Coordinates of C-alpha atoms in Angstrom, one line a residue:
M26 CA 69.5 -63.2 -37.1
K27 CA 68.4 -62.5 -40.6
P28 CA 64.8 -63.2 -41.7
I29 CA 64.9 -65.8 -44.5
R30 CA 62.9 -68.0 -46.8
S31 CA 63.2 -71.4 -48.4
R32 CA 63.3 -73.2 -51.7
R33 CA 60.0 -73.6 -53.4
S34 CA 58.4 -75.7 -56.2
R35 CA 56.7 -74.1 -59.2
L36 CA 53.3 -75.5 -58.0
V37 CA 53.6 -73.9 -54.6
V38 CA 54.3 -70.4 -55.7
V39 CA 51.7 -70.5 -58.4
A40 CA 49.1 -71.0 -55.7
A41 CA 50.7 -68.2 -53.6
A42 CA 50.7 -65.9 -56.6
A43 CA 47.0 -66.3 -57.0
L44 CA 46.6 -65.0 -53.5
S45 CA 48.9 -62.1 -54.2
L46 CA 46.6 -60.9 -57.1
G47 CA 43.6 -60.2 -55.1
L48 CA 41.7 -59.9 -51.8
V49 CA 40.8 -57.7 -48.9
L50 CA 40.1 -57.4 -45.1
T51 CA 38.2 -55.0 -43.0
S52 CA 37.7 -53.6 -39.4
C53 CA 35.5 -50.8 -37.9
A54 CA 33.9 -49.8 -34.7
G55 CA 30.3 -49.4 -33.6
T56 CA 27.9 -48.9 -30.7
P57 CA 27.3 -51.3 -27.8
G58 CA 26.3 -54.7 -29.1
T59 CA 27.7 -54.1 -32.5
P60 CA 31.1 -55.1 -33.9
G61 CA 33.8 -53.1 -32.1
G62 CA 31.3 -51.8 -29.7
G63 CA 32.2 -51.1 -26.1
S64 CA 30.1 -50.8 -22.9
G65 CA 28.9 -47.3 -23.7
D66 CA 30.9 -45.8 -20.8
G67 CA 34.2 -45.4 -22.7
A68 CA 35.4 -48.9 -22.1
A69 CA 37.6 -50.5 -24.7
P70 CA 35.8 -52.6 -27.3
T71 CA 35.6 -56.3 -26.4
S72 CA 34.9 -57.6 -29.9
L73 CA 36.5 -57.3 -33.3
T74 CA 34.8 -58.1 -36.6
L75 CA 36.8 -58.3 -39.8
A76 CA 35.7 -58.9 -43.4
I77 CA 37.9 -61.1 -45.5
G78 CA 37.9 -61.2 -49.3
Q79 CA 38.2 -65.0 -49.4
D80 CA 36.5 -67.8 -47.5
N81 CA 38.7 -70.1 -45.4
N82 CA 40.2 -73.1 -47.1
S83 CA 41.1 -75.3 -44.1
F84 CA 42.2 -75.3 -40.5
D85 CA 44.4 -78.3 -41.1
T86 CA 47.9 -77.1 -40.4
A87 CA 49.2 -78.9 -43.5
L88 CA 46.9 -76.8 -45.7
L89 CA 47.1 -73.4 -44.1
E90 CA 47.8 -70.3 -46.3
N91 CA 49.4 -66.9 -45.7
G92 CA 48.0 -63.8 -47.3
H93 CA 44.3 -63.0 -46.6
R94 CA 43.5 -66.5 -45.3
A95 CA 46.0 -66.1 -42.5
Q96 CA 43.4 -64.2 -40.6
Y97 CA 41.4 -67.4 -40.1
W98 CA 44.0 -69.6 -38.5
L99 CA 46.0 -67.0 -36.6
P100 CA 43.4 -66.8 -33.7
V101 CA 43.7 -70.5 -33.0
Y102 CA 47.4 -71.3 -33.7
D103 CA 50.6 -70.0 -32.2
T104 CA 53.7 -69.9 -34.3
L105 CA 57.2 -71.0 -33.2
L106 CA 58.6 -67.5 -34.0
L107 CA 57.1 -64.1 -34.6
M108 CA 58.0 -61.3 -37.0
D109 CA 57.7 -57.7 -35.8
K110 CA 56.7 -54.6 -37.7
D111 CA 60.4 -54.1 -38.8
A112 CA 60.6 -57.7 -40.1
Q113 CA 62.8 -58.7 -37.2
I114 CA 62.4 -62.2 -35.8
Q115 CA 61.1 -62.4 -32.3
P116 CA 60.4 -65.3 -29.8
G117 CA 57.1 -67.1 -30.1
L118 CA 56.6 -70.6 -28.8
A119 CA 60.3 -70.8 -29.2
T120 CA 62.1 -68.6 -26.7
S121 CA 65.5 -68.7 -28.4
W122 CA 67.2 -70.3 -31.4
T123 CA 70.7 -70.9 -32.7
Y124 CA 72.3 -72.3 -35.8
N125 CA 75.4 -74.5 -35.9
D126 CA 78.4 -73.2 -37.8
D127 CA 77.3 -74.3 -41.2
H128 CA 73.7 -73.4 -40.8
T129 CA 72.4 -76.9 -41.3
V130 CA 71.0 -77.5 -37.8
L131 CA 68.6 -75.0 -36.2
T132 CA 68.1 -75.6 -32.4
L133 CA 64.9 -74.2 -30.8
E134 CA 64.5 -73.7 -27.1
L135 CA 60.7 -74.0 -26.3
R136 CA 58.3 -72.5 -23.9
K137 CA 57.5 -74.8 -21.0
D138 CA 54.1 -73.4 -19.9
V139 CA 51.9 -74.0 -23.0
K140 CA 49.1 -76.5 -23.5
F141 CA 46.9 -77.1 -26.5
S142 CA 43.2 -76.6 -26.1
D143 CA 42.7 -80.4 -25.9
G144 CA 45.0 -80.5 -22.9
A145 CA 48.0 -82.0 -24.8
A146 CA 51.4 -80.5 -23.9
F147 CA 53.3 -78.3 -26.2
N148 CA 56.9 -79.7 -26.4
A149 CA 59.6 -80.8 -28.8
A150 CA 57.6 -83.9 -29.7
A151 CA 54.8 -81.6 -30.8
V152 CA 57.2 -79.5 -33.0
K153 CA 58.4 -82.7 -34.6
A154 CA 54.9 -83.9 -35.3
N155 CA 53.8 -80.6 -36.8
V156 CA 56.9 -80.3 -39.1
E157 CA 56.4 -83.8 -40.3
H158 CA 52.6 -83.2 -40.8
L159 CA 53.3 -80.1 -42.9
K160 CA 56.0 -81.8 -45.0
A161 CA 53.9 -84.8 -45.8
G162 CA 50.9 -82.7 -46.7
T163 CA 49.7 -81.4 -50.1
G164 CA 49.4 -77.8 -49.0
Q165 CA 51.1 -75.0 -50.9
N166 CA 53.3 -74.2 -47.9
S167 CA 54.8 -77.7 -47.4
V168 CA 57.8 -76.2 -49.4
M169 CA 58.6 -74.1 -46.3
V170 CA 59.9 -77.3 -44.6
S171 CA 61.2 -79.0 -47.7
T172 CA 64.9 -78.6 -46.6
V173 CA 64.2 -80.1 -43.1
E174 CA 65.4 -83.7 -43.4
R175 CA 64.5 -84.6 -39.8
V176 CA 63.6 -83.2 -36.4
E177 CA 65.4 -84.5 -33.4
T178 CA 64.2 -84.0 -29.8
P179 CA 67.3 -84.2 -27.5
S180 CA 65.1 -83.1 -24.5
E181 CA 61.5 -82.4 -23.8
Y182 CA 61.7 -78.7 -24.6
V183 CA 64.5 -78.6 -27.2
A184 CA 63.9 -79.3 -30.9
E185 CA 66.6 -79.6 -33.6
L186 CA 65.7 -79.1 -37.2
H187 CA 68.3 -80.8 -39.4
L188 CA 68.5 -79.4 -42.9
S189 CA 69.7 -80.8 -46.2
E190 CA 71.3 -77.4 -47.0
P191 CA 71.4 -73.9 -45.5
N192 CA 68.0 -72.3 -45.8
P193 CA 68.2 -68.5 -45.5
A194 CA 64.4 -68.4 -45.2
L195 CA 63.7 -70.8 -42.4
L196 CA 63.4 -68.4 -39.5
A197 CA 60.9 -66.3 -41.4
Y198 CA 59.0 -69.4 -42.4
L199 CA 58.6 -70.3 -38.8
T200 CA 56.7 -67.0 -38.3
F201 CA 54.3 -68.1 -41.0
V202 CA 52.6 -71.4 -41.8
A203 CA 55.7 -73.5 -41.1
G204 CA 55.6 -72.4 -37.5
A205 CA 51.9 -73.0 -36.8
Q206 CA 51.5 -75.6 -34.1
G207 CA 48.5 -77.9 -33.7
S208 CA 47.9 -80.5 -31.1
P209 CA 49.8 -83.6 -32.1
D210 CA 46.8 -85.6 -31.0
A211 CA 44.6 -83.8 -33.5
L212 CA 46.8 -83.6 -36.6
N213 CA 45.3 -86.8 -38.2
N214 CA 41.7 -86.3 -37.1
A215 CA 39.2 -86.7 -39.9
D216 CA 37.6 -83.4 -39.0
F217 CA 40.8 -81.4 -38.4
A218 CA 40.1 -79.2 -41.4
T219 CA 37.0 -77.8 -39.6
K220 CA 37.8 -78.3 -35.9
P221 CA 41.2 -76.8 -35.2
V222 CA 43.1 -77.7 -32.0
G223 CA 45.8 -75.3 -31.2
S224 CA 47.4 -73.3 -28.4
G225 CA 46.4 -69.9 -29.7
P226 CA 44.7 -66.9 -28.0
Y227 CA 41.2 -67.9 -29.2
L228 CA 39.0 -71.0 -29.7
L229 CA 36.8 -71.5 -32.7
D230 CA 33.1 -71.3 -31.6
A231 CA 31.6 -74.1 -33.7
A232 CA 28.0 -73.2 -32.6
K233 CA 28.3 -69.7 -34.1
T234 CA 30.4 -70.6 -37.1
V235 CA 28.9 -71.1 -40.5
Q236 CA 31.3 -71.8 -43.3
G237 CA 31.2 -69.2 -46.0
T238 CA 29.3 -66.7 -43.8
V239 CA 31.0 -66.2 -40.4
Y240 CA 33.8 -67.7 -38.3
S241 CA 33.4 -66.9 -34.6
Y242 CA 36.1 -67.1 -31.9
T243 CA 36.1 -66.7 -28.2
R244 CA 39.0 -66.0 -25.9
N245 CA 41.1 -69.0 -24.8
P246 CA 41.0 -68.8 -21.0
D247 CA 44.2 -70.7 -20.6
Y248 CA 46.3 -68.7 -23.1
W249 CA 49.8 -67.9 -22.0
N250 CA 50.0 -64.4 -23.4
K251 CA 46.6 -62.8 -23.0
D252 CA 47.8 -59.2 -22.8
A253 CA 48.9 -59.4 -26.5
F254 CA 45.2 -59.8 -27.5
P255 CA 42.8 -57.2 -26.2
Y256 CA 39.5 -58.5 -27.7
D257 CA 37.3 -61.1 -26.0
T258 CA 35.7 -62.2 -29.2
I259 CA 36.5 -62.1 -32.9
E260 CA 34.2 -62.6 -35.9
L261 CA 35.6 -63.1 -39.4
K262 CA 33.2 -62.7 -42.3
P263 CA 34.1 -63.8 -45.9
M264 CA 33.1 -60.8 -48.1
A265 CA 34.3 -61.0 -51.7
E266 CA 32.9 -57.7 -53.0
A267 CA 35.1 -54.6 -52.3
T268 CA 32.0 -52.4 -52.5
A269 CA 30.2 -54.6 -49.9
R270 CA 33.3 -54.3 -47.6
M271 CA 33.4 -50.5 -47.9
N272 CA 29.7 -50.2 -47.2
A273 CA 30.0 -52.5 -44.2
L274 CA 32.8 -50.4 -42.9
K275 CA 31.0 -47.1 -43.3
A276 CA 27.9 -48.6 -41.6
G277 CA 29.9 -49.8 -38.6
Q278 CA 29.1 -53.4 -39.2
I279 CA 32.7 -54.5 -39.3
D280 CA 36.0 -53.3 -37.8
G281 CA 38.5 -53.0 -40.7
A282 CA 39.1 -53.6 -44.3
S283 CA 41.9 -53.8 -46.8
G284 CA 41.3 -51.2 -49.5
S285 CA 42.8 -49.9 -52.7
P286 CA 44.2 -46.5 -53.7
A287 CA 41.0 -45.9 -55.6
T288 CA 39.0 -45.9 -52.4
V289 CA 41.3 -44.1 -50.1
A290 CA 39.5 -40.7 -50.6
E291 CA 36.1 -42.4 -49.9
A292 CA 37.5 -44.0 -46.7
K293 CA 39.0 -40.8 -45.4
A294 CA 35.7 -38.9 -46.1
A295 CA 33.9 -41.6 -44.0
G296 CA 36.3 -40.9 -41.1
L297 CA 38.2 -44.2 -41.4
N298 CA 41.8 -44.6 -40.6
V299 CA 44.0 -45.4 -43.6
T300 CA 47.3 -47.4 -43.1
Q301 CA 49.6 -48.3 -45.9
Q302 CA 52.9 -50.0 -46.5
P303 CA 55.0 -51.0 -49.5
L304 CA 54.5 -54.7 -50.4
D305 CA 53.6 -55.8 -53.9
R306 CA 55.9 -55.3 -56.9
E307 CA 54.2 -54.7 -60.2
G308 CA 55.8 -54.7 -63.7
L309 CA 57.0 -57.0 -66.5
L310 CA 59.0 -60.1 -66.1
L311 CA 61.4 -60.4 -69.1
V312 CA 61.7 -64.2 -68.7
D313 CA 63.1 -65.3 -72.2
R314 CA 66.6 -64.3 -71.3
D315 CA 68.2 -66.8 -73.7
G316 CA 66.0 -65.8 -76.6
S317 CA 64.3 -69.2 -76.8
V318 CA 61.0 -67.9 -78.1
T319 CA 61.9 -64.3 -79.2
P320 CA 65.5 -64.2 -80.2
A321 CA 65.8 -60.5 -79.6
M322 CA 65.0 -61.0 -75.9
G323 CA 68.2 -63.0 -75.5
D324 CA 70.3 -59.7 -75.8
A325 CA 70.6 -57.7 -72.6
R326 CA 70.6 -54.5 -74.6
V327 CA 67.1 -55.3 -75.8
R328 CA 65.9 -55.9 -72.3
Q329 CA 67.6 -52.7 -71.2
A330 CA 65.8 -50.9 -74.0
I331 CA 62.4 -52.2 -72.7
N332 CA 63.3 -50.7 -69.3
H333 CA 64.0 -47.3 -70.8
A334 CA 60.9 -47.4 -73.1
I335 CA 58.2 -47.6 -70.4
D336 CA 57.4 -44.6 -68.2
T337 CA 57.2 -46.3 -64.8
E338 CA 56.7 -43.0 -63.0
G339 CA 53.8 -42.2 -65.2
I340 CA 52.2 -45.6 -64.6
L341 CA 52.6 -45.2 -60.9
K342 CA 50.7 -41.9 -61.0
S343 CA 48.0 -42.9 -63.5
I344 CA 47.3 -46.5 -62.4
Q345 CA 48.4 -46.6 -58.8
Q346 CA 47.5 -42.9 -58.1
G347 CA 50.9 -42.5 -56.5
F348 CA 50.4 -45.1 -53.8
G349 CA 53.8 -46.7 -54.1
T350 CA 57.5 -46.2 -55.0
A351 CA 58.8 -46.3 -58.6
T352 CA 61.8 -48.6 -58.8
D353 CA 64.0 -50.4 -61.3
Q354 CA 64.9 -53.3 -58.9
V355 CA 62.9 -56.3 -57.8
F356 CA 63.7 -56.1 -54.1
N357 CA 61.5 -54.3 -51.7
T358 CA 62.6 -50.8 -50.6
T359 CA 62.7 -52.0 -47.0
S360 CA 64.9 -55.1 -47.9
V361 CA 68.6 -55.5 -47.0
A362 CA 69.1 -56.3 -50.7
H363 CA 67.8 -52.9 -51.8
V364 CA 70.4 -50.5 -53.4
P365 CA 69.0 -47.0 -53.5
E366 CA 71.0 -45.9 -56.5
L367 CA 69.4 -48.6 -58.6
D368 CA 65.9 -47.2 -58.2
N369 CA 66.5 -44.9 -61.2
A370 CA 68.9 -47.1 -63.2
Y371 CA 66.6 -46.9 -66.3
P372 CA 64.9 -43.5 -66.5
Y373 CA 62.2 -43.1 -69.1
D374 CA 64.2 -42.4 -72.3
P375 CA 62.7 -43.6 -75.7
A376 CA 65.7 -42.2 -77.6
K377 CA 68.1 -44.3 -75.4
A378 CA 65.8 -47.3 -76.0
K379 CA 66.0 -46.9 -79.7
A380 CA 69.8 -46.6 -79.6
L381 CA 70.1 -49.8 -77.6
L382 CA 67.9 -51.7 -80.0
A383 CA 69.9 -50.5 -83.0
E384 CA 73.1 -51.5 -81.2
A385 CA 71.7 -54.9 -80.7
G386 CA 70.8 -55.2 -84.4
Y387 CA 67.1 -54.3 -84.1
A388 CA 67.0 -50.8 -85.6
N389 CA 63.7 -51.8 -87.2
G390 CA 62.3 -53.3 -84.0
F391 CA 60.8 -56.7 -83.6
D392 CA 57.5 -58.4 -82.9
L393 CA 56.6 -59.4 -79.3
L394 CA 53.7 -61.6 -78.3
L395 CA 52.4 -60.7 -74.8
P396 CA 49.6 -62.4 -72.9
E397 CA 46.7 -60.0 -72.2
N398 CA 45.1 -59.9 -68.8
A399 CA 42.0 -57.7 -69.1
S400 CA 42.4 -56.6 -65.5
V401 CA 45.7 -54.8 -66.2
A402 CA 44.9 -51.2 -66.8
A403 CA 48.4 -50.5 -68.1
N404 CA 48.0 -52.7 -71.2
P405 CA 47.4 -49.7 -73.6
I406 CA 50.5 -47.9 -72.1
I407 CA 52.7 -50.9 -72.6
E408 CA 51.6 -51.3 -76.2
Q409 CA 51.9 -47.6 -77.1
Q410 CA 55.3 -47.0 -75.4
L411 CA 57.0 -50.2 -76.7
G412 CA 55.5 -49.4 -80.1
E413 CA 57.1 -46.0 -80.1
V414 CA 60.6 -47.5 -79.9
G415 CA 59.8 -50.1 -82.5
I416 CA 58.7 -53.1 -80.5
R417 CA 55.4 -54.2 -82.1
V418 CA 53.2 -55.8 -79.4
T419 CA 50.6 -58.4 -80.3
W420 CA 48.2 -59.4 -77.5
D421 CA 47.1 -62.9 -76.8
K422 CA 43.9 -62.8 -74.7
V423 CA 44.1 -65.0 -71.7
P424 CA 41.1 -65.6 -69.4
N425 CA 41.8 -64.5 -65.8
D426 CA 41.2 -68.0 -64.4
S427 CA 43.9 -69.3 -66.8
W428 CA 46.4 -66.6 -66.3
I429 CA 48.9 -68.4 -64.1
T430 CA 48.9 -71.5 -66.2
A431 CA 49.3 -69.5 -69.4
I432 CA 52.3 -67.5 -68.2
Q433 CA 53.9 -70.6 -66.9
S434 CA 53.6 -72.4 -70.2
G435 CA 56.8 -71.0 -71.8
K436 CA 54.8 -69.5 -74.7
Y437 CA 55.6 -65.9 -73.8
S438 CA 58.9 -64.0 -73.6
A439 CA 57.5 -61.5 -71.1
F440 CA 54.4 -60.9 -69.1
W441 CA 52.8 -58.6 -66.5
M442 CA 52.8 -59.8 -62.9
R443 CA 52.1 -58.4 -59.4
L444 CA 54.1 -60.3 -56.7
T445 CA 54.7 -59.7 -53.0
A446 CA 58.2 -58.3 -52.5
G447 CA 59.1 -58.8 -48.9
D448 CA 62.0 -60.9 -47.6
P449 CA 64.8 -60.9 -50.3
W450 CA 65.4 -64.6 -50.1
W451 CA 61.8 -65.2 -51.0
D452 CA 62.3 -63.2 -54.2
V453 CA 65.5 -65.2 -55.0
Q454 CA 63.8 -68.5 -54.5
K455 CA 60.7 -67.7 -56.6
S456 CA 62.0 -65.5 -59.3
I457 CA 65.7 -65.9 -59.7
L458 CA 66.9 -69.4 -59.1
P459 CA 66.6 -71.8 -62.1
E460 CA 63.9 -73.8 -60.3
G461 CA 62.0 -70.7 -59.3
V462 CA 58.4 -70.5 -60.4
W463 CA 58.8 -67.2 -62.1
N464 CA 62.1 -68.1 -63.8
V465 CA 60.0 -69.8 -66.5
F466 CA 62.9 -70.7 -68.8
D467 CA 65.2 -71.8 -66.0
N468 CA 67.7 -69.2 -66.8
T469 CA 71.0 -69.2 -64.9
N470 CA 74.4 -67.6 -65.0
P471 CA 77.7 -68.5 -63.2
E472 CA 78.3 -65.0 -62.0
L473 CA 74.8 -64.6 -60.7
Q474 CA 74.9 -68.1 -59.1
A475 CA 78.2 -67.2 -57.3
H476 CA 76.4 -64.2 -55.7
I477 CA 73.5 -66.3 -54.7
D478 CA 75.7 -69.0 -53.1
A479 CA 77.6 -66.3 -51.2
A480 CA 74.2 -65.1 -49.7
R481 CA 73.1 -68.7 -48.9
T482 CA 76.3 -69.4 -47.0
A483 CA 76.9 -66.0 -45.5
S484 CA 78.4 -66.1 -42.0
D485 CA 76.8 -62.9 -40.7
D486 CA 74.1 -60.3 -41.5
A487 CA 76.6 -57.9 -43.2
A488 CA 77.9 -60.6 -45.6
Y489 CA 74.4 -61.7 -46.3
A490 CA 73.2 -58.2 -47.2
S491 CA 76.4 -57.5 -49.3
A492 CA 75.9 -60.7 -51.3
L493 CA 72.2 -60.0 -52.0
Q494 CA 73.1 -56.5 -53.1
D495 CA 75.5 -58.0 -55.6
V496 CA 72.7 -60.2 -56.8
N497 CA 70.6 -57.1 -57.2
R498 CA 73.2 -55.1 -59.1
W499 CA 73.7 -58.1 -61.5
L500 CA 70.0 -58.4 -62.2
V501 CA 69.5 -54.7 -62.9
K502 CA 72.6 -54.6 -65.2
E503 CA 71.3 -57.6 -67.1
A504 CA 67.7 -56.4 -67.1
W505 CA 66.1 -59.7 -66.1
F506 CA 63.0 -57.7 -65.1
Q507 CA 61.2 -54.4 -65.9
P508 CA 59.7 -53.3 -62.6
W509 CA 57.4 -50.4 -62.4
F510 CA 56.9 -49.8 -58.7
V511 CA 56.4 -51.4 -55.3
A512 CA 52.8 -50.7 -54.6
D513 CA 51.5 -49.8 -51.2
T514 CA 49.0 -52.2 -49.7
V515 CA 46.2 -50.2 -48.1
Y516 CA 44.1 -51.1 -45.0
F517 CA 41.2 -49.3 -43.5
T518 CA 40.1 -49.3 -39.9
A519 CA 37.5 -47.3 -37.9
K520 CA 38.6 -44.5 -35.6
N521 CA 38.5 -46.7 -32.5
V522 CA 40.6 -49.5 -33.9
N523 CA 44.4 -49.2 -34.5
V524 CA 46.2 -51.6 -36.7
T525 CA 49.9 -52.4 -37.2
M526 CA 50.6 -53.9 -40.6
H527 CA 52.6 -57.1 -41.0
P528 CA 55.7 -56.3 -43.0
Q529 CA 55.4 -59.3 -45.3
N530 CA 51.7 -60.0 -45.5
V531 CA 49.0 -58.2 -47.4
V532 CA 46.7 -57.9 -44.4
P533 CA 47.5 -57.5 -40.7
Y534 CA 47.9 -60.4 -38.3
I535 CA 45.3 -60.6 -35.6
R536 CA 47.9 -59.5 -33.0
G537 CA 48.2 -56.2 -35.0
F538 CA 44.7 -55.0 -34.0
A539 CA 44.1 -53.0 -30.8
P540 CA 41.5 -50.5 -29.5
A541 CA 42.5 -46.9 -30.2
S542 CA 42.4 -45.8 -26.6

């Protein structure tokens, strides 16, 4: 079964994008009595302490978030399905799943040996209650179940999700927030945001938890899959400053941390493990494809010229220090939509860029207003290299806390963005469909839409991949984007802690940590 994602509103992905722009996690080992410390006789560590770049927002399952904040809720909540390191869907609380012929009914067979920490039974009624709770909520991930019209419970351990249309993202969503299961008796508790009641491997220790400082978890003695979680206790510490995280790692005060390419050498010198994987796509979104604000941008040859004008390999080396993969396509290198020959569709070629501009009627160039985010180190490169082919950039300074609102306003024909590139349908939904949050001008095209529809209704994995590759080829030909690279997300752990990265999350899931024995 293919991993997939669902239709999303602009508001939802704006919030998710803010997560994608920032934060970090940590993990490291110590001596007996310290985070990661064992018994002193070579025994495996019984505790894991992680630092997280954000404080928790809520334990209410209707308000949960992926990204960095997933670390807070994953200890207490199981999900219906799991995603392995190769992005394949695996059983979770649901032991098997099947679609009907037109992919509008998903049937889940559920585990029969699970109880929530308040003693309530996990069953089909619980699944129905959780889906309805998420859909009725105001959280950014309610969109994950937006295509679920109703949940039926034909038997105690069978749940049917009836959809308004095929959703090639639903299975993947059920490995994320959409699959998180809280006790149905607790979903509407007034204190559910601070007192989670789940069926997960750990219980929140309220006596040792101080919001904003530390979240403490102890092993759930009744958990159905204890062997998957080797640590007896977990501590999660919000720690916004990257320098503080690194210092805590080197001092053995915590057990792991997401890092950055700039600190890899420091981490290696300190004897830390360094793990990396491709995740975030960085580059320009050329969103004014009809020329509504800047008429020149309505010509595909102009957008192609921009692709040729910017030295993406150079940006990868200078800004990302080589931690990533240069590409001219928006889909992740590990995605079924990825087409290898498209990675160098637009080699750096200023002369070609000038020729395309002249062919489009802009031999003397044109003026382009871009929003300026002070945190983007590549701004001078963008201005210089576009200027060299005749595109005169004027910067409009935008405060960092107003960035998302500004680039959503329709004022700018193009802008810089860094977005997670994981499951291909996620990218289709958020960046390519007319209602997608990053398709600011609601651009569409009959040929493109036909490829998208073919992917949505594909009868098997091969047809799905083929249709998405057709989407990819069309986007590259029409130059809807000017990608630079897929950046590697970097995570540091101490020598006695191993970590397996999650293929579509910026930090590892809790089940990804284990003693390095």
